Structures are given as C-alpha cells and as structure tokens.
Coordinates of C-alpha atoms and ligand atoms in Angstrom, one line a residue:
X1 CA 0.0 0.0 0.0
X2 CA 1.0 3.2 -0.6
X3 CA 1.7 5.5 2.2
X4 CA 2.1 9.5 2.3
X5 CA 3.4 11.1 5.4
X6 CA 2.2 14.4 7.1
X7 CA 4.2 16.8 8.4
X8 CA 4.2 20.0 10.9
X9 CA 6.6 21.9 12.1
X10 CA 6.9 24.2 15.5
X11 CA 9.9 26.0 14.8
X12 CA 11.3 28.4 17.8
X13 CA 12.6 31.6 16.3
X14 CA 14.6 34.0 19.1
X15 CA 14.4 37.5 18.6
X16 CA 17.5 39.2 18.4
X17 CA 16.3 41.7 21.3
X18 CA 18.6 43.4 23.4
X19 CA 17.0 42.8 27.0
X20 CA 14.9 40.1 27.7
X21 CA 10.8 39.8 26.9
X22 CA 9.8 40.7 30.4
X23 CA 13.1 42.0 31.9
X24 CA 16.0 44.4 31.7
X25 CA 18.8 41.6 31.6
X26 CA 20.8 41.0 28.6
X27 CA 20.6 38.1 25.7
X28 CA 24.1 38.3 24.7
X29 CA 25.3 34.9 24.1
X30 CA 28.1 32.7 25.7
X31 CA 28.1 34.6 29.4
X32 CA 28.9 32.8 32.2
X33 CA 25.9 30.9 33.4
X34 CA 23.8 32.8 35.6
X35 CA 25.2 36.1 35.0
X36 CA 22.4 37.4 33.0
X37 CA 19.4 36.8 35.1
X38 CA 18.0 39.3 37.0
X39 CA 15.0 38.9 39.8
X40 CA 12.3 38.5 37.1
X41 CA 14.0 35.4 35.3
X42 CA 15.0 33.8 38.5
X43 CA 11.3 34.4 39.8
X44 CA 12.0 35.9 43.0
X45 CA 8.7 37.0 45.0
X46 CA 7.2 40.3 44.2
X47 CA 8.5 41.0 40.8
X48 CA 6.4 41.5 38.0
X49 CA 7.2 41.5 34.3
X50 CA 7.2 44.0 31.5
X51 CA 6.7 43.1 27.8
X52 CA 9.4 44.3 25.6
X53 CA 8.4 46.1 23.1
X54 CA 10.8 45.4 20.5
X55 CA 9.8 42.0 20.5
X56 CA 6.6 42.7 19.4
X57 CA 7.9 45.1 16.8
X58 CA 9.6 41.9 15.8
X59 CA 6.7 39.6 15.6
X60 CA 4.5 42.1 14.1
X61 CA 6.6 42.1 11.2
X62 CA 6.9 38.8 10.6
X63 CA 3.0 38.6 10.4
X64 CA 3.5 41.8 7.7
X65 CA 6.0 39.7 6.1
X66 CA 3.9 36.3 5.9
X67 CA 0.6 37.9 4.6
X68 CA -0.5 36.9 8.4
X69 CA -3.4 38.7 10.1
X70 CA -1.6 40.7 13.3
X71 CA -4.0 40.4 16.1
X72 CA -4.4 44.3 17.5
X73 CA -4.9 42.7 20.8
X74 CA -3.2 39.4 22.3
X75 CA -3.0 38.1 25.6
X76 CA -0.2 35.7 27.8
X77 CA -0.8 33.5 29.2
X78 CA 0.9 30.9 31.6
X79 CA 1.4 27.6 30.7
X80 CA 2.6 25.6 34.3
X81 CA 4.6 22.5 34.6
X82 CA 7.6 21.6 36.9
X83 CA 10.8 21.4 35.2
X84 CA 14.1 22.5 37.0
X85 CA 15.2 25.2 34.4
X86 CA 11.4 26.7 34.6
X87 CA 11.8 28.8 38.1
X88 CA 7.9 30.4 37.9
X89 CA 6.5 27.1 37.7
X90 CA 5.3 28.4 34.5
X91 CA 6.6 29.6 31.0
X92 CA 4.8 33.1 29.8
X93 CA 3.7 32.0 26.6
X94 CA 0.2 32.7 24.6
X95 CA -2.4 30.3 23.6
X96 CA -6.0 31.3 22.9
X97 CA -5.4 34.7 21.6
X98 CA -1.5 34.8 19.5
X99 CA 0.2 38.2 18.0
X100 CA -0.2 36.2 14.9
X101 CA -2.1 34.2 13.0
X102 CA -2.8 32.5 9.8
X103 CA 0.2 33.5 7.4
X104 CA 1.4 31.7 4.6
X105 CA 5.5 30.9 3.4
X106 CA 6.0 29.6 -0.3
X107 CA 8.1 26.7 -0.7
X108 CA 9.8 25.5 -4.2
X109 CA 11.4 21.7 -4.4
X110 CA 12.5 20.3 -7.5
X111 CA 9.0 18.6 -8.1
X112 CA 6.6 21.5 -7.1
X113 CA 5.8 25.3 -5.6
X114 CA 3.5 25.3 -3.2
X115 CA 1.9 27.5 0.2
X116 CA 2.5 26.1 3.4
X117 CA 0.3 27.7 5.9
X118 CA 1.0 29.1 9.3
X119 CA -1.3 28.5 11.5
X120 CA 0.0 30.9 14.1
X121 CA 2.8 32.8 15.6
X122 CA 3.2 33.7 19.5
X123 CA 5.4 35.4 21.6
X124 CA 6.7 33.3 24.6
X125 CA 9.6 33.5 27.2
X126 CA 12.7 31.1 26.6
X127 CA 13.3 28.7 29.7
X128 CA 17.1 28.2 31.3
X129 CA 19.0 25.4 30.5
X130 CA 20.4 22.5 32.4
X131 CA 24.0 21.5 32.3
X132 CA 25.1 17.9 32.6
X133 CA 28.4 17.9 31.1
X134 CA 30.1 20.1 33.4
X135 CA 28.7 18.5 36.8
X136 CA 29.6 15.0 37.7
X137 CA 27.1 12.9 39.2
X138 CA 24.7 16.1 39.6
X139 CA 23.3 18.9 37.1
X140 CA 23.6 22.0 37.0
X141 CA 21.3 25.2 35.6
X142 CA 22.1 28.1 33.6
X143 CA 19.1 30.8 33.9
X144 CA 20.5 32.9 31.3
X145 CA 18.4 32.0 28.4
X146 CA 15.1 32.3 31.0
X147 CA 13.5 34.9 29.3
X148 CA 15.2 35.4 26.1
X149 CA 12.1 36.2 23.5
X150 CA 10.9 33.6 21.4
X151 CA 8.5 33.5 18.6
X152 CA 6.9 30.2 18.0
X153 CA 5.7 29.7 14.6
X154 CA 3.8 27.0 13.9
X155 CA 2.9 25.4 10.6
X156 CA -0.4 23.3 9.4
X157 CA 0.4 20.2 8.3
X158 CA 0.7 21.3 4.8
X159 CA 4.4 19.1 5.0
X160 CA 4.5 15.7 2.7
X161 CA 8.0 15.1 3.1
X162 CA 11.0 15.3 4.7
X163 CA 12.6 17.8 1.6
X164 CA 9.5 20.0 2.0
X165 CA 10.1 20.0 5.7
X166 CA 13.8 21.3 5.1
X167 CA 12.3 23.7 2.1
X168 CA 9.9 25.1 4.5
X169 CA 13.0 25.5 7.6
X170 CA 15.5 27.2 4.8
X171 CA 12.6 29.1 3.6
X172 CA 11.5 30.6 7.2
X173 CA 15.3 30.8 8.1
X174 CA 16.0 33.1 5.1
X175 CA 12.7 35.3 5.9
X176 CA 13.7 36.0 10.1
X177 CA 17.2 37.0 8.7
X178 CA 16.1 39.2 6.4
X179 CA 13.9 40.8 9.1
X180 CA 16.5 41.0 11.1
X181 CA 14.8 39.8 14.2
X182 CA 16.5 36.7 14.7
X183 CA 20.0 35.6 13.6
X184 CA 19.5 32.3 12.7
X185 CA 22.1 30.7 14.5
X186 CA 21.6 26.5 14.4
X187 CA 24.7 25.6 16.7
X188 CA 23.8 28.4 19.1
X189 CA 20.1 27.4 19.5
X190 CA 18.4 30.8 18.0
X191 CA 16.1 28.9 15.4
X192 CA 15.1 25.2 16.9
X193 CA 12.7 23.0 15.2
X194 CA 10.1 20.3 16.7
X195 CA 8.9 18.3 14.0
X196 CA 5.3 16.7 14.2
X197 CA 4.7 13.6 11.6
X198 CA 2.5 10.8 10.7
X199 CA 1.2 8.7 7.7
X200 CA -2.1 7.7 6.5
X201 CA -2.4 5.8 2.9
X202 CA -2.3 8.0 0.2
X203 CA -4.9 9.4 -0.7
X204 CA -6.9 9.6 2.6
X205 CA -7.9 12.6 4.0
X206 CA -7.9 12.5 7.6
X207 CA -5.0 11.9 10.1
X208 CA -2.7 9.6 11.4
X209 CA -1.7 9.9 15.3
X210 CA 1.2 11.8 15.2
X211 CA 4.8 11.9 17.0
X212 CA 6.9 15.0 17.8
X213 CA 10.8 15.0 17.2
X214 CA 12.7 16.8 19.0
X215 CA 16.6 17.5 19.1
X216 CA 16.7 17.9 15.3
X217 CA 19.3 21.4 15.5
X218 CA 20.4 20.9 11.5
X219 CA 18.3 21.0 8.4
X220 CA 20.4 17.7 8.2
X221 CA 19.4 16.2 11.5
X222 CA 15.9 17.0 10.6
X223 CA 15.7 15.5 7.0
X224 CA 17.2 12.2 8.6
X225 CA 15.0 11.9 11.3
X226 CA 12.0 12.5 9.5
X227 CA 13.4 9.9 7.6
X228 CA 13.4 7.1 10.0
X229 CA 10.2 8.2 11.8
X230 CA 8.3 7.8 8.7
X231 CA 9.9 4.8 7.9
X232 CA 9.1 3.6 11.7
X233 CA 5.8 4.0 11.5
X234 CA 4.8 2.6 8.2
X235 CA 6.9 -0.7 9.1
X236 CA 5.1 -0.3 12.5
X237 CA 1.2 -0.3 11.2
X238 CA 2.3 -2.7 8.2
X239 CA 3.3 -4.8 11.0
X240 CA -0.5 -4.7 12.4
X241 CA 0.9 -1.7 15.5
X242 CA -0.5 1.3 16.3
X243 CA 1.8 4.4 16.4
X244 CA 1.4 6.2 20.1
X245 CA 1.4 9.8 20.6
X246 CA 4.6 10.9 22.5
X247 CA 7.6 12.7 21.9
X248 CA 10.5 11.2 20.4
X249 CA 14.2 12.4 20.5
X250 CA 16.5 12.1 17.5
X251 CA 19.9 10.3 17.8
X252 CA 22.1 11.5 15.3
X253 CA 25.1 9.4 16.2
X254 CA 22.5 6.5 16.0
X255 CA 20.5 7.8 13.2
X256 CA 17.5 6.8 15.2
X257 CA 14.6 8.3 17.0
X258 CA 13.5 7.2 20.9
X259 CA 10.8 7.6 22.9
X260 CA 11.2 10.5 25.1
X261 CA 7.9 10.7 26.8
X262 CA 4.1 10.8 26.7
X263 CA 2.9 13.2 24.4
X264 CA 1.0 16.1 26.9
X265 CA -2.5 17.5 26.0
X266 CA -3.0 21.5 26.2
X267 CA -5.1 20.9 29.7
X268 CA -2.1 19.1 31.0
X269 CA -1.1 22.7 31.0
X270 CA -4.0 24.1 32.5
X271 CA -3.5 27.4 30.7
X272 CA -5.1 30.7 32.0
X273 CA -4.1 34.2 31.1
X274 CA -1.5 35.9 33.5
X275 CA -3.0 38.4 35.6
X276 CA 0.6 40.2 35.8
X277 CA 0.8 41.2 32.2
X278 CA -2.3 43.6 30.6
X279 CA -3.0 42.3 26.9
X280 CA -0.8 43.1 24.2
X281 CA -1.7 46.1 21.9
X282 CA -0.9 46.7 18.6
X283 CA -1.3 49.8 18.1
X284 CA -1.0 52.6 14.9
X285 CA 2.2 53.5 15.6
X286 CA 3.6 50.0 16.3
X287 CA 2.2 48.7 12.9
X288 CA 3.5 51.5 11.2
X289 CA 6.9 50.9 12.6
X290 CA 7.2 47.8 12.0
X291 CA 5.7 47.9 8.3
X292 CA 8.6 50.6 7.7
X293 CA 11.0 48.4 8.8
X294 CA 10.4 46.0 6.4
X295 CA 13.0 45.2 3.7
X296 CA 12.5 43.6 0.1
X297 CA 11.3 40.5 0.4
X298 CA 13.6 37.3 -0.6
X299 CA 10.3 36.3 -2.9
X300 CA 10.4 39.7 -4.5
X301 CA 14.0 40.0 -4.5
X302 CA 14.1 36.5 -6.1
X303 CA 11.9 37.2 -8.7
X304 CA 13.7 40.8 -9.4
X305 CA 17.0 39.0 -9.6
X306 CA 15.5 36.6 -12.3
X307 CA 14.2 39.3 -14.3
X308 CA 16.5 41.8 -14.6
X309 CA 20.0 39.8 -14.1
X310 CA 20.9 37.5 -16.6
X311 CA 21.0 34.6 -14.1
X312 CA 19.1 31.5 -13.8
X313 CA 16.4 30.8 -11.5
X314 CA 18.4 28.5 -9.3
X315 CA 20.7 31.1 -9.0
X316 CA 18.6 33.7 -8.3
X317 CA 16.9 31.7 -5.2
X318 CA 20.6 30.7 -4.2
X319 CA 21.8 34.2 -4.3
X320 CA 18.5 35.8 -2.1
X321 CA 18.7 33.0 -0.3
X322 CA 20.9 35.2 2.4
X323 CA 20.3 39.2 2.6
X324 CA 24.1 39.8 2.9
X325 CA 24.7 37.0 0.1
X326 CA 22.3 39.2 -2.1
X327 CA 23.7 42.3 -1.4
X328 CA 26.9 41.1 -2.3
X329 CA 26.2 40.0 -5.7
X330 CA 24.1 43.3 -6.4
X331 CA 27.6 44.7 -5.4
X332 CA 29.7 42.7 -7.6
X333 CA 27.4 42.9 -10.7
X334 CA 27.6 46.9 -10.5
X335 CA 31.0 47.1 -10.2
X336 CA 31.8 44.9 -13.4
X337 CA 28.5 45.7 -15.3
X338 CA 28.7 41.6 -16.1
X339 CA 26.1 40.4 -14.0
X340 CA 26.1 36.7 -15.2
X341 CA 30.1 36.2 -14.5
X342 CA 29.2 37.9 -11.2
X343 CA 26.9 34.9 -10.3
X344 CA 29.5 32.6 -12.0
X345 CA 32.0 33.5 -9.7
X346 CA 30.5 34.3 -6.7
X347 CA 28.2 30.6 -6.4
X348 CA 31.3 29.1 -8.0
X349 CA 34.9 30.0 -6.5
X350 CA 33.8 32.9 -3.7
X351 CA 31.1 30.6 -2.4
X352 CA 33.5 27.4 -2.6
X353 CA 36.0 29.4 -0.7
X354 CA 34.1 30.3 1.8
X355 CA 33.2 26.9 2.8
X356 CA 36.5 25.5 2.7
X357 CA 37.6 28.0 5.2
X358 CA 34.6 28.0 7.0
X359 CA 33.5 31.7 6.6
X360 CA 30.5 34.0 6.8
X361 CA 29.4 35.9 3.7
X362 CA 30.4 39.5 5.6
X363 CA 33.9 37.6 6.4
X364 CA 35.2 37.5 2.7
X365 CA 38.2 39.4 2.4
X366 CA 37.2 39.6 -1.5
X367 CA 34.9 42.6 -1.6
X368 CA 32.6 43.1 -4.3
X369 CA 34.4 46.2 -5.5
X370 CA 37.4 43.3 -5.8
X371 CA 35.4 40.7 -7.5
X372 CA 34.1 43.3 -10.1
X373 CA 37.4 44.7 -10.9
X374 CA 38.8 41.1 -11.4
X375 CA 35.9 40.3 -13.5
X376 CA 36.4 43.6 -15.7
X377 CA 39.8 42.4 -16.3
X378 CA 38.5 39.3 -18.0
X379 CA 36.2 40.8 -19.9
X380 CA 39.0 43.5 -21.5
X381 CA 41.6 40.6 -21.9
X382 CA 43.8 41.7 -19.5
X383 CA 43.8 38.4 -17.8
X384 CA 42.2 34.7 -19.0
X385 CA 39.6 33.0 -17.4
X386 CA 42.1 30.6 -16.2
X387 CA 44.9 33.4 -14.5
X388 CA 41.8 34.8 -12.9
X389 CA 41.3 32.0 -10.8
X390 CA 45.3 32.5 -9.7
X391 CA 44.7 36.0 -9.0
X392 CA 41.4 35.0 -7.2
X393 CA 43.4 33.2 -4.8
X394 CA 45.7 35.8 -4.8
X395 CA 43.2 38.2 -3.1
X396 CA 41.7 35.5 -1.4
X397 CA 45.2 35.3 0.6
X398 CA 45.3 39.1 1.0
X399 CA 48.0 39.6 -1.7
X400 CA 46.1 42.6 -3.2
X401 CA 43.5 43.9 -5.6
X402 CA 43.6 42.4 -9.2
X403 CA 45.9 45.1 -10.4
X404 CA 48.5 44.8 -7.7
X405 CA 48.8 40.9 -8.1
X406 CA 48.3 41.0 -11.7
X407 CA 51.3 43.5 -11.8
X408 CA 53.3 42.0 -8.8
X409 CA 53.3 38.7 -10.5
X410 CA 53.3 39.2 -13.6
X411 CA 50.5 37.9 -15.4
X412 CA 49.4 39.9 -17.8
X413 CA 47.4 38.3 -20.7
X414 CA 49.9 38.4 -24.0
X415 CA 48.0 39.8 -26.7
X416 CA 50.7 41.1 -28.6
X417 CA 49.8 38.9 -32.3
X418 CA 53.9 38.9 -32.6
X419 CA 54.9 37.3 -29.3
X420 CA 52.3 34.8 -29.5
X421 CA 53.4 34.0 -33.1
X422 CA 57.4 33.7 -31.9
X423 CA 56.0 31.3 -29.4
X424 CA 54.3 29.3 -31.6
X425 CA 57.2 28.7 -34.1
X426 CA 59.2 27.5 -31.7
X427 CA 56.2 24.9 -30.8
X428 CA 56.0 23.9 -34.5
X429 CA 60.0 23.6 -34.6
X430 CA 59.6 21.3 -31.7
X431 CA 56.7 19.2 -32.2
X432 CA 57.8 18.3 -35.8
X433 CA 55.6 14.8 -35.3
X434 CA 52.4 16.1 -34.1
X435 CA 52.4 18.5 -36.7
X436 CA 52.8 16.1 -39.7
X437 CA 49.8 14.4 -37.7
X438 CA 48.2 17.7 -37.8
X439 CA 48.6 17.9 -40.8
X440 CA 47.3 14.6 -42.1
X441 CA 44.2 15.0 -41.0
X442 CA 44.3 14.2 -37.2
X443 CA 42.4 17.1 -36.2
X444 CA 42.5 16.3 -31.9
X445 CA 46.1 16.7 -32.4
X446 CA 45.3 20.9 -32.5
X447 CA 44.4 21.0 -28.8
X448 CA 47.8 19.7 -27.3
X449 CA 50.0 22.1 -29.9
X450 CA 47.1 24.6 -28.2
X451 CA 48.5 23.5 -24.7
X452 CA 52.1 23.4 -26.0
X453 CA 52.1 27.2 -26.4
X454 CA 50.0 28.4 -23.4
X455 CA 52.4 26.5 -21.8
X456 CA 55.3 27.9 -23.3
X457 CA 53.7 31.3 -22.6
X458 CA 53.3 30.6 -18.6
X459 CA 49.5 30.2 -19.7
X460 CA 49.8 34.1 -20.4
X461 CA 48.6 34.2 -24.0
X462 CA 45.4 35.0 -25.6
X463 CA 43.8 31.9 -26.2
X464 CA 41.2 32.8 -28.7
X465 CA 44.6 34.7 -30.4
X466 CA 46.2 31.5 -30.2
X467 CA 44.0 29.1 -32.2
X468 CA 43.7 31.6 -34.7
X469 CA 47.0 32.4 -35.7
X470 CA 48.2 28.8 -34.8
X471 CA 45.9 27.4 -37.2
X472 CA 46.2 29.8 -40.2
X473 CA 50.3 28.9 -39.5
X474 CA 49.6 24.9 -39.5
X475 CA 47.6 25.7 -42.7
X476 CA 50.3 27.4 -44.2
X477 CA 48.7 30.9 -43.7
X478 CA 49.9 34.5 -42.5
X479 CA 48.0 35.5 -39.5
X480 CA 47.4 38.5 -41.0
Ligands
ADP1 P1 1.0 20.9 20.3 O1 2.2 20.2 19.9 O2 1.3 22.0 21.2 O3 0.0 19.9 20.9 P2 -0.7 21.4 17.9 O4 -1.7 20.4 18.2 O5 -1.2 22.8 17.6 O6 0.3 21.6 19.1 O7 0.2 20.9 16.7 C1 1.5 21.2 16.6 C2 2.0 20.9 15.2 O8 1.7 19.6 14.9 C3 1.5 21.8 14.1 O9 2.6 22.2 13.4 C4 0.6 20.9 13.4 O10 0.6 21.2 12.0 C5 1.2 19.5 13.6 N1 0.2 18.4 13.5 C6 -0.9 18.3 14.2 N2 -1.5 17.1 14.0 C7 -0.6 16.4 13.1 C8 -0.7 15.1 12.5 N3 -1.6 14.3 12.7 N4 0.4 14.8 11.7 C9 1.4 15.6 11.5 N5 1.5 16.8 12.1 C10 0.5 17.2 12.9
MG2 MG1 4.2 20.8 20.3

C-alpha cells in the first residue's frame, strides 16, 4: 500500500532583542551561566514583568511579512509544569489569543511550488537550560536563556516530506534574517525545530496519530529523522501496530529516533491568562513601525533578480537565499557591469572558498568592488579565465586587488599577435611529429599544440589569439 506522510513543524525563532521579553537583563550569548538573570527570570517574589516592546515590533513584522493577520490585541498566558530550568513554575507564553495568525510561506522543491500555511505565531519566554556535562554525578542550571524572547511559529500540516520539511526550515530561516529579528544561529540554538509527523495511505484525508521530534538542531538532522520516523511508523502499522502519541528524541550518532515521553495534552497545561501582564496592543504606531521596517522581500527580491540579471532561477533563489549574500552580488554585478560572471564567480569560487575556510558571507576578504574589478579584467583581456582564478586566490590570501597581483606577479594576458606568433614557431619547430599528424588530417592533435604554447607562454597568451593564428600557420597561412 501506498503511504504518504504528514508533516508540521513548531519551529522556535529567538528575537534578536537586546533585553529580555519581560526583563531588563541582557541576551548576549556565551556569558557565564547565571550572569544574565535578573530577579524577574529567577522568579524571586514580588517581581512583576514588562513586555518588551521590541519583541513585538519583531513579531509584528513577521506577520506583515507572511501575509498573516496581526491580532491588534493578544493576551499571555501561563502555561505551568515543573521542570528545574522553569523557576515560575510556568513559561509566559500565549495560547487562545496569539500576535499572529494565519500567514502563509511559499516553498519550491524540484518537483513543485506550493503555500504552506501558518497556523499561528506567539510570543513566549525562553526557559534556562540545564547543564550535565560540566557537573559529575549532579546537574547544574544556567538561567540565562530564561527569558530570552521567542516567537513560536507553527505550521499546518501542509508538509509531505521530509525535503518540503527542510524547504519550508531554509525558507523561514532566510525570511527571520532578512527581518532581522533573529540571527538564525543553528549551533547556538536561536532557530530550533520540533517536527510533528505521521502517515495515512495515500490518498486519505484525515490523520494519522502523530509523533513530535525533537533534538533535530540541523536541516540535516531534521531530513534524517524524518526519515526514520516515517519509515518507523509505516513498518510499524504494516506490521499490524499502532503508532502512540509521544515525543521522540533524534539520535544523530545512532541515526534513530526514541521515545522520550508521553505526548502532553493542552489541559495538562491548564492554561489561563496571566494576571501580571495587561494584553498586548498593537497599536498605529507599532504597525506602522514595523511595516517601515520591512526590507524587500527574498520572494520579491528573487523574482527581481531573475528578471532583470541575466541569471538562472536556481541562482537567483541561491543568491537571495541570504540578505548579505544578495547584497553582495548586487555589489559585484555593478562594479563589473557583467552580471552573469558575477553569479558565475560568486556561487562558484567565492562561495567554494568560503566553505572551505569556513566563513561568513560579511567575512570575505574579496569585496565586491574586488570581485568586479577582477571580473572587468576578464572581460578587457587583460587576464584569461584561467589566470583569474590565480589572481582570485591571490586576493583571497590578501595579496592585493587584481591590479596589484596581476602587476606584482606578472601575469598579464599576451596579446601582442607577434609574441604569440614567436612562441608558436618554436612549438611547430619542436613538435615536428604532431604537426605532420596535424597535418594529415588528425584534427585532436590541435588542442595539445594549443596546450604546448600556453604553456610555453606561462599560460599568459590570448587563447582565442592563439588558435587563430596557430591554425592559419599549421595551414600554411599568415595571420594576418
Ligand atoms: P501541540 O504540539 O502544542 O499539541 P498542535 O496540536 O497545535 O500543538 O500541533 C503542533 C504541530 O503539529 C502543528 O505544526 C501541526 O501542524 C502539527 N500536527 C498536528 N497534527 C498532526 C498530525 N496528525 N500529523 C502531523 N502533524 C500534525
Ligand atoms: Mg508541540
């Protein structure tokens, strides 16, 4: 029987807010535990909190952003349960009444485009974290994430498959970095997915009991586990089972998923709003900030890039894929006036360097001015295609501009027609055989009397020059 698998995804966006959501202490990351927790995150008695209002700026345009309807009023509301890194008993979070709700994000795999719809997106507090590593035989907590601002956006389960699950996590990723309100950060925990899945045969329209993964921090780790969960529970029903609601944990070193626990209902939670905190308003001048804060959107900047750079449509989504990564290229373009090279080089070498080194897009050492110049130079013959990449390298090792290695190391492109003819004489004088070859008709012989001369020439010389004027010589012809 056919099966087709169901997906949902609750992915935990931290805004990149100064101060905490209901507290003065700071979010920077990698403190020493504890440092950055103030009487509000620790819960001491008597405190009371006060809602940030940057992260609702923040929120507010992502609903903008998604098409979403932004809810003028919302209310917290306090979700309890006991957990050691929780000190209030409960997490501030919001439940009947979100910021957001009812946005859309377009995905594109290699088989289809298609809307994946938010179902909501609500502000909540961040709880501390408990250390195990660093403690033997005992744990230890870390109360400076308590409090950090999260938004929780949550997806209908619009997801068939493990690659539209990763579309939709790239997709979202790109859109809070554009915004700006979260930095995206996998390693350091600022965008964390739970994924919800189940199957049904294909074709029906209700569905299956689902599980929720969790520990999935790469679009790697996620693809995988989505992997073996579906696989689980197919082989598990075939097999006459029943899949159970619970939560499951991903092991990547196993490349297997593990029960974890019971899956909770909402009135496990027994929900109710806070009484500390008033309801949050939207008001004018909070929508109108946040609506002026919004940049071009990757869609729009997608589609420009398609239509008015001579790139590809792969490229184009590769190169918006990343605000910076676009801005670049838009760079690079204007300074040569060659946009396609500029996409050439920059998903080819640039983007192959960066990897290798392990470098951030604003970490290149190539700017575009750089890129452009050494791109100009191609396209005036100053240099060949091949010597670029040299003098790519060369300004990837901080050697210079184009001009100062070109010059340094001397590399200009020989275009002189009488220098290149002196050096191919002296390749006909000494590849007498291969030219008699040549010459009898073996045609394949012409690309390694090519090679003799560029090498001859330190791979200096015009190569379009080259073929020309070697084969009006090998035909007994002047060049000129
Ligand atoms: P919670 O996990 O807090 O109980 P919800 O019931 O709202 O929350 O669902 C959370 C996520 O699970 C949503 O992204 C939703 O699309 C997804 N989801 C719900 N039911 C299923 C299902 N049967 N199969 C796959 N995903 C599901
Ligand atoms: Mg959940």
């Amino acid at each position: 029987m056919p099966w087709e698998s169901v997906i949902g995804l609750e992915v935990h966006v931290q805004l990149r807010t100064d101060s905490k959501i209901f507290s003065g202490a700071s979010t920077a990351f990698g403190a020493k535990p504890n440092v950055q927790a103030c009487e509000v995150d620790i819960a001491l008695p008597g405190v009371l909190p006060v809602m940030n209002r940057t992260a609702a700026l923040m929120a507010v345009r992502f609903g903008l952003a998604t098409g979403a309807t932004v809810n003028r009023i919302s209310v917290f509301a306090r979700k309890n349960y006991f957990y050691p890194d929780l000190p209030k008993g409960y997490q501030i979070s919001q439940y009947e009444l979100p910021i957001v709700a009812g946005g859309q994000i377009e995905i594109n795999t290699d088989d289809c485009r298609k809307k994946i719809g938010i179902t909501r997106a609500h502000l909540e507090e961040d709880a501390g974290k408990l250390l195990h590593q660093e403690f033997e035989g005992r744990s230890g907590i870390d109360l400076n994430r308590a409090g950090i601002p999260l938004l929780e956006v949550v997806s209908e389960p619009d997801l068939r498959s493990p690659a539209e699950a990763v579309a939709y996590l790239k997709k979202l990723h790109t859109l809070v970095r554009y915004l700006e309100i979260c930095d995206g950060n996998m390693q350091e925990g600022s965008f964390r997915c739970d994924a919800n899945v189940s199957v049904r045969p294909a074709g029906e329209t209700g569905l299956g009991t689902r599980c929720e993964l969790k520990n999935l921090n790469s679009f790697r780790f996620i693809e995988k586990g989505l992997q073996f969960e579906i696989k689980r529970q197919i082989q598990l029903i075939e097999d006459g089972g029943q899949v159970a609601q619970e939560t499951r944990l991903y092991d990547p070193d196993a490349d297997l998923t593990r029960p974890m626990r019971g899956k909770e209902e909402a009135h496990d939670y027994r929900y109710f709003p806070d009484p500390d905190l008033p309801p949050l308003v939207v008001d004018d001048e909070l929508l109108a900030a946040a609506r002026s804060a919004l940049p071009e959107l990757p869609d729009a900047r997608c589609h420009r890039f398609s239509s008015t750079y001579q790139v590809s449509q792969k490229d184009a989504e590769l190169l918006t894929s990343d605000r910076e990564l676009a801005d670049y290229f838009e760079q690079t373009a204007a300074a040569c006036g060659d946009s396609r090279s500029a996409a050439n080089w920059i998903t080819g070498e640039w983007m192959g360097c960066l990897n290798r080194d392990g470098l951030r897009f604003e970490e290149s050492r190539v700017t575009p001015q750089m890129l452009g110049d050494l791109i100009a130079k191609i396209n005036d013959n100053s240099i060949s295609g091949k010597i670029a990449k040299e003098v790519f390298d060369g300004m990837w090792n901080g050697e210079g501009n184009a001009s100062e290695i070109i010059a340094a190391r001397n590399l200009e492109q020989i275009t002189d027609a009488d220098e290149i003819e002196r050096a191919i004489d002296h390749v006909i004088d000494n590849c007498a055989e291969q030219v008699m070859q040549y010459r009898s008709g073996q045609e394949k012989v012409f690309g390694f009397l090519v090679g003799q001369v560029m090498q001859a020439t330190g791979g200096k010389a015009n190569p379009k020059m080259v073929n020309k004027i070697l084969r009006n010589k090998l035909s007994g012809k002047r060049h000129n």
